[in-house]
Coordinates of C-alpha atoms in Angstrom, one line a residue:
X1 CA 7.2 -54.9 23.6
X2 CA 4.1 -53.5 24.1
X3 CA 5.8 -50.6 25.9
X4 CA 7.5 -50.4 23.5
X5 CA 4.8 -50.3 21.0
X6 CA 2.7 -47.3 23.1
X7 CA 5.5 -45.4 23.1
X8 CA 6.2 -45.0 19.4
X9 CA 2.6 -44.6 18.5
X10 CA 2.9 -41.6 21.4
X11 CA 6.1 -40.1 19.5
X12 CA 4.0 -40.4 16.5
X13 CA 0.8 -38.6 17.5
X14 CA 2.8 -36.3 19.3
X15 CA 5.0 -35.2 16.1
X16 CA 1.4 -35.0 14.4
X17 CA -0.3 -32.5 16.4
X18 CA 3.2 -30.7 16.5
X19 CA 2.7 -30.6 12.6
X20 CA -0.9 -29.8 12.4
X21 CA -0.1 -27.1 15.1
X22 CA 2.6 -25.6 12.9
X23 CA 1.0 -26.2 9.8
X24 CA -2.3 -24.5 11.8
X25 CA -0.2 -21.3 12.8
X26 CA 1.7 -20.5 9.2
X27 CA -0.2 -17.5 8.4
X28 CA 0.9 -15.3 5.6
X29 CA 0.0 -11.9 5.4
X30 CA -2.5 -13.0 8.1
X31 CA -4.4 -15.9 6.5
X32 CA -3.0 -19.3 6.1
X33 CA -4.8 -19.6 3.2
X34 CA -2.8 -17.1 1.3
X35 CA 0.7 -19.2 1.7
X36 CA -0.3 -21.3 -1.4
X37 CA -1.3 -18.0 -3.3
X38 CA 1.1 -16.6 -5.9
X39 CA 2.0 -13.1 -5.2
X40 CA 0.4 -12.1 -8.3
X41 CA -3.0 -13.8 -7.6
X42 CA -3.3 -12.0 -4.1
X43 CA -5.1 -8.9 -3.5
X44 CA -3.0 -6.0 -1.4
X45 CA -4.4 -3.2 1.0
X46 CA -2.8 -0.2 -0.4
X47 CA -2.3 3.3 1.0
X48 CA -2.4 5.7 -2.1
X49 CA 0.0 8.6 -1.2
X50 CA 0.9 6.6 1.8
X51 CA 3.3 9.4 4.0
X52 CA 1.1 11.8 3.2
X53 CA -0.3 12.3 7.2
X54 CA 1.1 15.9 8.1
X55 CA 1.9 18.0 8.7
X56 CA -0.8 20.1 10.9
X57 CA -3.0 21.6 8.3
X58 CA -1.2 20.7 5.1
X59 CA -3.8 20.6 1.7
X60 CA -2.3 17.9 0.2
X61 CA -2.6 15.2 3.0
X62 CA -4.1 11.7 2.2
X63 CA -4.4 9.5 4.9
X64 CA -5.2 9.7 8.7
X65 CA -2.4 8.0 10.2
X66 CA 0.8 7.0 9.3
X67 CA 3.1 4.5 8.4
X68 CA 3.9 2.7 11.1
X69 CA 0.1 2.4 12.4
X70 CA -1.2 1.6 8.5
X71 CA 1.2 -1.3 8.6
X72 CA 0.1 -2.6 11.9
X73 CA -3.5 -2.2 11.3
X74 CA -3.4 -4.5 8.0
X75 CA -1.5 -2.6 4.7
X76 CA 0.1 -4.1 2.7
X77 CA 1.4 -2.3 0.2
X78 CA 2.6 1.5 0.2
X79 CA 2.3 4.2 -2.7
X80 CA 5.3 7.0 -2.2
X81 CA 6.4 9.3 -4.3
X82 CA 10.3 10.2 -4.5
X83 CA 12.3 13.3 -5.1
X84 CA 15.6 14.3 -3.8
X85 CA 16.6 15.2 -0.7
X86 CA 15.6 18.8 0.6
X87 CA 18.3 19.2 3.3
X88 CA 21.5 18.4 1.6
X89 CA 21.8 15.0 1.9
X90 CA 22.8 13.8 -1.6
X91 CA 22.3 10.0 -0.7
X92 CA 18.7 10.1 1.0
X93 CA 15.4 10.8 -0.7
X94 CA 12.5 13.0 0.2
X95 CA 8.7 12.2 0.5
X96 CA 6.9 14.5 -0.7
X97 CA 3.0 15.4 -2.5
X98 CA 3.2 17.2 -5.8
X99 CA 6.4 19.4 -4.4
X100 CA 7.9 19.6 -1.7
X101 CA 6.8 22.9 -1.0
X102 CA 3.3 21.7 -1.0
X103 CA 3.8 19.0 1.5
X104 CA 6.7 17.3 2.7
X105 CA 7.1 14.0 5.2
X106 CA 10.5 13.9 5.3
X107 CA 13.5 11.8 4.8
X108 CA 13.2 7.9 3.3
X109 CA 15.8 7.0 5.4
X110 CA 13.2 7.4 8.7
X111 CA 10.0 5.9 6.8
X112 CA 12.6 3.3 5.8
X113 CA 13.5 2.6 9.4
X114 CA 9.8 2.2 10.5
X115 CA 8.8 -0.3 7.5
X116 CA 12.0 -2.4 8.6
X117 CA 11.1 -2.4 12.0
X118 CA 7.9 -4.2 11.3
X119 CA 9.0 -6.4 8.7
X120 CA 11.9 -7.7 11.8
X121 CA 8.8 -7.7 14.4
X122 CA 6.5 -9.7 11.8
X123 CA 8.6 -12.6 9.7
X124 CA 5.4 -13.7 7.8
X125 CA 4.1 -10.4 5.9
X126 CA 4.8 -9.4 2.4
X127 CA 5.0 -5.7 2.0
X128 CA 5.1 -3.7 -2.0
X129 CA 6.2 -0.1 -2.4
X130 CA 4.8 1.2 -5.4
X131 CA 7.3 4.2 -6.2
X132 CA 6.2 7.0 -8.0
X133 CA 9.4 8.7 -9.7
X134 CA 8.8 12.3 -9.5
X135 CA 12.3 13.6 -8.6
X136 CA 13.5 11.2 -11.9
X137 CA 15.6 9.5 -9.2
X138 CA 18.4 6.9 -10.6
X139 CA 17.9 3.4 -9.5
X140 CA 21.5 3.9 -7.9
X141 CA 19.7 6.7 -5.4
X142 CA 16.8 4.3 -4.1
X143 CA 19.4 1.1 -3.9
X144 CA 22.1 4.1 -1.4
X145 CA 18.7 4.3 0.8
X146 CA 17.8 0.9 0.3
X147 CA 21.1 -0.4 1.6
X148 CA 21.9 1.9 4.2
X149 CA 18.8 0.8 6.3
X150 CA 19.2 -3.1 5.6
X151 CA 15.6 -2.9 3.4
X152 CA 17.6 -4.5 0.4
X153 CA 18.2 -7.5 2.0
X154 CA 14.4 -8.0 2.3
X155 CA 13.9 -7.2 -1.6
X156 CA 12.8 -9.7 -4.2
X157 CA 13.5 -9.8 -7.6
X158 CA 11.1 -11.4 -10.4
X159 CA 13.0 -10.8 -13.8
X160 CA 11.2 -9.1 -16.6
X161 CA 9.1 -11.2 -18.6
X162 CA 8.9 -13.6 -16.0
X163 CA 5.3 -14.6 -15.1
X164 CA 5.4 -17.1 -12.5
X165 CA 5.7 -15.8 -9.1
X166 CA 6.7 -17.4 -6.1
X167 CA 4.2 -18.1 -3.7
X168 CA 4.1 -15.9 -0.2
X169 CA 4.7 -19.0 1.7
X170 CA 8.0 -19.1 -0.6
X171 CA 8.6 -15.8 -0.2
X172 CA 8.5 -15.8 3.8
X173 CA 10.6 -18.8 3.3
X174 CA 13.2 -17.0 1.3
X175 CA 13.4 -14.0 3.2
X176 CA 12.5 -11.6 -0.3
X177 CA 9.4 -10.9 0.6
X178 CA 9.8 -7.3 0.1
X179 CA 8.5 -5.7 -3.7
X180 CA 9.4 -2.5 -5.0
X181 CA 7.7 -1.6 -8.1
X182 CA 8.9 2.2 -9.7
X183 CA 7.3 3.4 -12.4
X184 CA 10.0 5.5 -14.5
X185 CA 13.6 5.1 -14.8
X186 CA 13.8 1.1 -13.8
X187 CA 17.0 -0.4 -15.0
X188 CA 19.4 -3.8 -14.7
X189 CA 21.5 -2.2 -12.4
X190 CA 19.3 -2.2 -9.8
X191 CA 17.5 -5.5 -10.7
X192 CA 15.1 -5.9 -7.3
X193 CA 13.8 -1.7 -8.7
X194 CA 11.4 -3.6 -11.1
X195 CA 9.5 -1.6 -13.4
X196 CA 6.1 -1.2 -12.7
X197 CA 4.3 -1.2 -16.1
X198 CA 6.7 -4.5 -17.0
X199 CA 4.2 -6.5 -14.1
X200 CA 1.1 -4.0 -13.8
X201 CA -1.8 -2.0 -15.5
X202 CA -3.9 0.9 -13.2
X203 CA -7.1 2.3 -14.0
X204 CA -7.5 6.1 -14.3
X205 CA -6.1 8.1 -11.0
X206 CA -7.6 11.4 -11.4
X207 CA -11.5 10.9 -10.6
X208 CA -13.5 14.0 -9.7
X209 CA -16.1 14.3 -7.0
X210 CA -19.2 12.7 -9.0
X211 CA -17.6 11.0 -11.4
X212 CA -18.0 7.9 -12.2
X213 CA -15.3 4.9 -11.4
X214 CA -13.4 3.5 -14.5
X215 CA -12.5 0.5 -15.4
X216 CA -10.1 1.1 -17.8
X217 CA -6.5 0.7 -18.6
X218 CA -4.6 4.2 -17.9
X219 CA -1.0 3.8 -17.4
X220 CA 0.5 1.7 -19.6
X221 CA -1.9 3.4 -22.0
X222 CA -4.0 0.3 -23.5
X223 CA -1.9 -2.3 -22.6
X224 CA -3.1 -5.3 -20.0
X225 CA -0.4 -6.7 -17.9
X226 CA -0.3 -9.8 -15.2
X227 CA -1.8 -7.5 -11.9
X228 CA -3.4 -3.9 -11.8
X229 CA -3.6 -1.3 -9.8
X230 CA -7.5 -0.3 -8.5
X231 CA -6.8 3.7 -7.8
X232 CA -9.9 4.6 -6.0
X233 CA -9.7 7.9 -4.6
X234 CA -11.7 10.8 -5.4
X235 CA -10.7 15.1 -5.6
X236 CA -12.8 18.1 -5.1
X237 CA -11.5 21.2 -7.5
X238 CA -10.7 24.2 -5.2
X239 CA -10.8 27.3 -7.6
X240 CA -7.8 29.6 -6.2
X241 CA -6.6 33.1 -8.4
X242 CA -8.0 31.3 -11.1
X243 CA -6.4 28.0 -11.0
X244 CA -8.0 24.9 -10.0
X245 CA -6.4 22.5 -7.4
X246 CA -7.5 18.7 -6.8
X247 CA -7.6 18.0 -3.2
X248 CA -8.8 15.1 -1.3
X249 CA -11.8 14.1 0.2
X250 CA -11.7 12.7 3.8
X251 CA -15.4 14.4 4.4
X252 CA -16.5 11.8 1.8
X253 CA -14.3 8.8 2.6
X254 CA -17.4 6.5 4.4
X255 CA -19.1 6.2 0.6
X256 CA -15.7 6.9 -0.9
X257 CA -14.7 3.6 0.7
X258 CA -17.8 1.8 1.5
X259 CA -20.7 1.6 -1.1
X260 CA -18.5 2.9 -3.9
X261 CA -15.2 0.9 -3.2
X262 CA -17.4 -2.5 -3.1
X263 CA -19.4 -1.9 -6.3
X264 CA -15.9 -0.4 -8.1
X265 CA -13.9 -3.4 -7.3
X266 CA -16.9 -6.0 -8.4
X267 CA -17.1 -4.0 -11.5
X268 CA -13.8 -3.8 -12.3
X269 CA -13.0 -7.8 -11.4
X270 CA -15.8 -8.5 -14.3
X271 CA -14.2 -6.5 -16.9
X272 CA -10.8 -7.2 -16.4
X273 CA -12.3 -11.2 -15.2
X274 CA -9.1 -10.8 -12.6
X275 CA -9.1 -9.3 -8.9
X276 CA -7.4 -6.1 -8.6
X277 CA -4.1 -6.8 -6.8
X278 CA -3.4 -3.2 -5.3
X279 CA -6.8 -1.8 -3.9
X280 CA -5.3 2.0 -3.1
X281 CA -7.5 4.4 -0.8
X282 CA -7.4 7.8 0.9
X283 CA -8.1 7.3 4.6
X284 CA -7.9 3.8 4.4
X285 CA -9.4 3.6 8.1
X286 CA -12.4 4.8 6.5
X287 CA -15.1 2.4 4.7
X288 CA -14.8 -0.7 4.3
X289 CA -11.2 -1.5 2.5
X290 CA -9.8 -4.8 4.4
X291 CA -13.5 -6.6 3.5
X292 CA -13.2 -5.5 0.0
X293 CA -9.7 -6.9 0.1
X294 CA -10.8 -10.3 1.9
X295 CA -13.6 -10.6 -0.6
X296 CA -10.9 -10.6 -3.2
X297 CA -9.1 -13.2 -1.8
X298 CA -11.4 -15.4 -0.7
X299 CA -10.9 -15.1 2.7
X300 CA -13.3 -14.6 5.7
X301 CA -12.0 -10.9 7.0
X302 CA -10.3 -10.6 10.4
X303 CA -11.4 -7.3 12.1
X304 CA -8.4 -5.5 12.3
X305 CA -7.3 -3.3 15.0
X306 CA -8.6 0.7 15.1
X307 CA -6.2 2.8 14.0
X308 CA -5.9 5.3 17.1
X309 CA -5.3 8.5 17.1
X310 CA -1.7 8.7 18.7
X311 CA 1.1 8.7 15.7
X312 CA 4.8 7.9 15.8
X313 CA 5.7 11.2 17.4
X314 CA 3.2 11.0 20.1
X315 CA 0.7 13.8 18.5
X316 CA -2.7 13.2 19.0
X317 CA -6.0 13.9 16.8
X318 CA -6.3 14.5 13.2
X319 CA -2.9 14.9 11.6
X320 CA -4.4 17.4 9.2
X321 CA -7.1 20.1 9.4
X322 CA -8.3 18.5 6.5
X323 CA -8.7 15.1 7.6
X324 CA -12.1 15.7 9.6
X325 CA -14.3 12.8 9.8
X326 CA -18.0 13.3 8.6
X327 CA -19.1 11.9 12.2
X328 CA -16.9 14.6 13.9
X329 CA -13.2 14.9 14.9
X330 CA -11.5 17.8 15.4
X331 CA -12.5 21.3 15.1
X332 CA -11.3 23.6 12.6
X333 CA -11.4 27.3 11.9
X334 CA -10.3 29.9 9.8
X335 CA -9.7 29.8 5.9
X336 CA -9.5 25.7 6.4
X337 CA -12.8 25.7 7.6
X338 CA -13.2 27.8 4.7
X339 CA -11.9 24.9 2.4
X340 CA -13.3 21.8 3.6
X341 CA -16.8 23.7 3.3
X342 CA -15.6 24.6 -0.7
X343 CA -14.6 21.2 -1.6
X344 CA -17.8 19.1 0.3
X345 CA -20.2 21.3 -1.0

């Protein structure tokens, strides 16, 4: 009997700690304490322009590193911008900055690849793609790309109108824990596409060197929606046969990112009395981004691992003559050395 007895209470404690351990280790988008959260009440690392690495010496570049490595050292949610396909392929999509002339990353399909790769390797993150329509792509084009590299089965679908989101526990649980926002040209046939401006607000995009950060409602022009979009990234002009060009400012990202980014969101979060959901940076390894974001959600931040300076394809060093550190990096010469002087002075 009493045996008896010591062994049940033994089964007991033992299925307790195995509860607490597994209720312990359930981290979502690396905090437990986001599980409970609503999607919509969560605040999202973001990567403005976020395959915009390279190539070598490319203008329109906006981030040191690239996808794969943004991913892994904590963002969570990825601006691209679509057009079609540049080498013939009627069914992918192209990622490219403005044209794709100016700069262009390449095929969907590969990006694509690499997201899906992480979400397999990482079962308890929740990723948003914030699509940018600039080819005026059909839905039908992003589902073809969607599909053929198995990123549709991830995708989750909140119907118009709809303001109650699942929590990220739920959507772990579910498997749809993928969200793809586009922000032109959204339609029922493609019902996981969801329109951007149906779910979000973002405050002005184009802010000049020296300007000060808004806190404003840009796009939906004047109209407040259930989660917005912090855009905090600043251009230099670049005067060129008479036209002027906005180009990035990696020289500046340290107060870009730091001192700026901290007193932009706090400002922003009393106007709007909400957190911004989508915090999106230039060189996001710059600065003080993932503290902002942690702030935001009430969690204590969890250093996250250096982005290093090897990429996917093995190249080493800045990706872009451009993207020269203020503490150093590499060396430049000729007419970029030319430029970065133009647009820090």
């Amino acid at each position: 009997m009493r045996a008896s007895l010591i062994l049940s209470a033994g089964a007991i404690l033992v299925s307790s700690l195995l509860s607490h351990t597994d209720a312990k280790q359930q981290l979502c988008n690396g905090y437990a304490e986001l599980c409970t959260k609503t999607y919509d009440k969560v605040a999202y690392a973001t990567t403005h322009n976020a395959y915009a690495f390279s190539p070598l010496g490319a203008l329109a570049t906006n981030q040191d590193y690239d996808i794969p490595t943004q991913l892994n050292d904590g963002i969570r949610a990825l601006m691209l911008d679509a057009y079609n396909s540049t080498t013939g392929n009627a069914t992918d999509i192209e990622l490219c900055h403005t044209s794709c002339v100016l700069l262009d990353s390449g095929p969907l399909s590969k990006t694509f690849q690499q997201i899906k790769s992480f979400m397999d390797a990482n079962p308890n993150e929740v990723i948003t793609i914030l699509w940018e329509n600039a080819g005026k792509l059909t839905p039908a084009h992003f589902q073809a790309v969607y599909a053929a590299t198995g990123l549709d089965k991830y995708s989750h679908t909140q119907a118009s109108g709809n303001t109650t989101w699942p929590t990220l526990a739920q959507m772990i649980s579910s498997g749809k824990r993928l969200v793809s926002f586009l922000d032109s040209g959204a339609d029922a046939t493609v019902p996981w596409l969801m329109a951007e401006y149906d779910f979000i607000f973002e405050t002005p995009w184009l802010i000049l060197k020296g300007a000060a950060y808004p806190c404003t409602v840009d796009r939906p022009k004047d109209q407040r929606k259930q989660m917005y979009v912090l855009n905090h990234f600043i251009y230099g002009e670049l005067k060129l046969g008479g036209e002027a060009i906005d180009l990035p400012q990696p020289l500046l990202a340290n107060q870009t990112n730091g001192p700026d980014l901290v007193s932009h969101a706090n400002a922003c979060q009393t106007t709007f009395n909400q957190i911004a959901n989508f915090i999106a940076v230039d060189y996001y390894d710059e600065g003080s981004l993932f503290q902002v974001v942690a702030k935001a959600n009430g969690v204590t931040s969890v250093t996250k691992p250096s982005a290093t300076n090897t990429t996917s394809s093995g190249t080493t060093g800045s990706n872009s003559t451009l993207n020269v550190k203020s503490s150093g990096g590499s060396a430049v010469t000729g007419i970029n050395q030319s430029v970065l002087s133009a647009i820090a002075a």
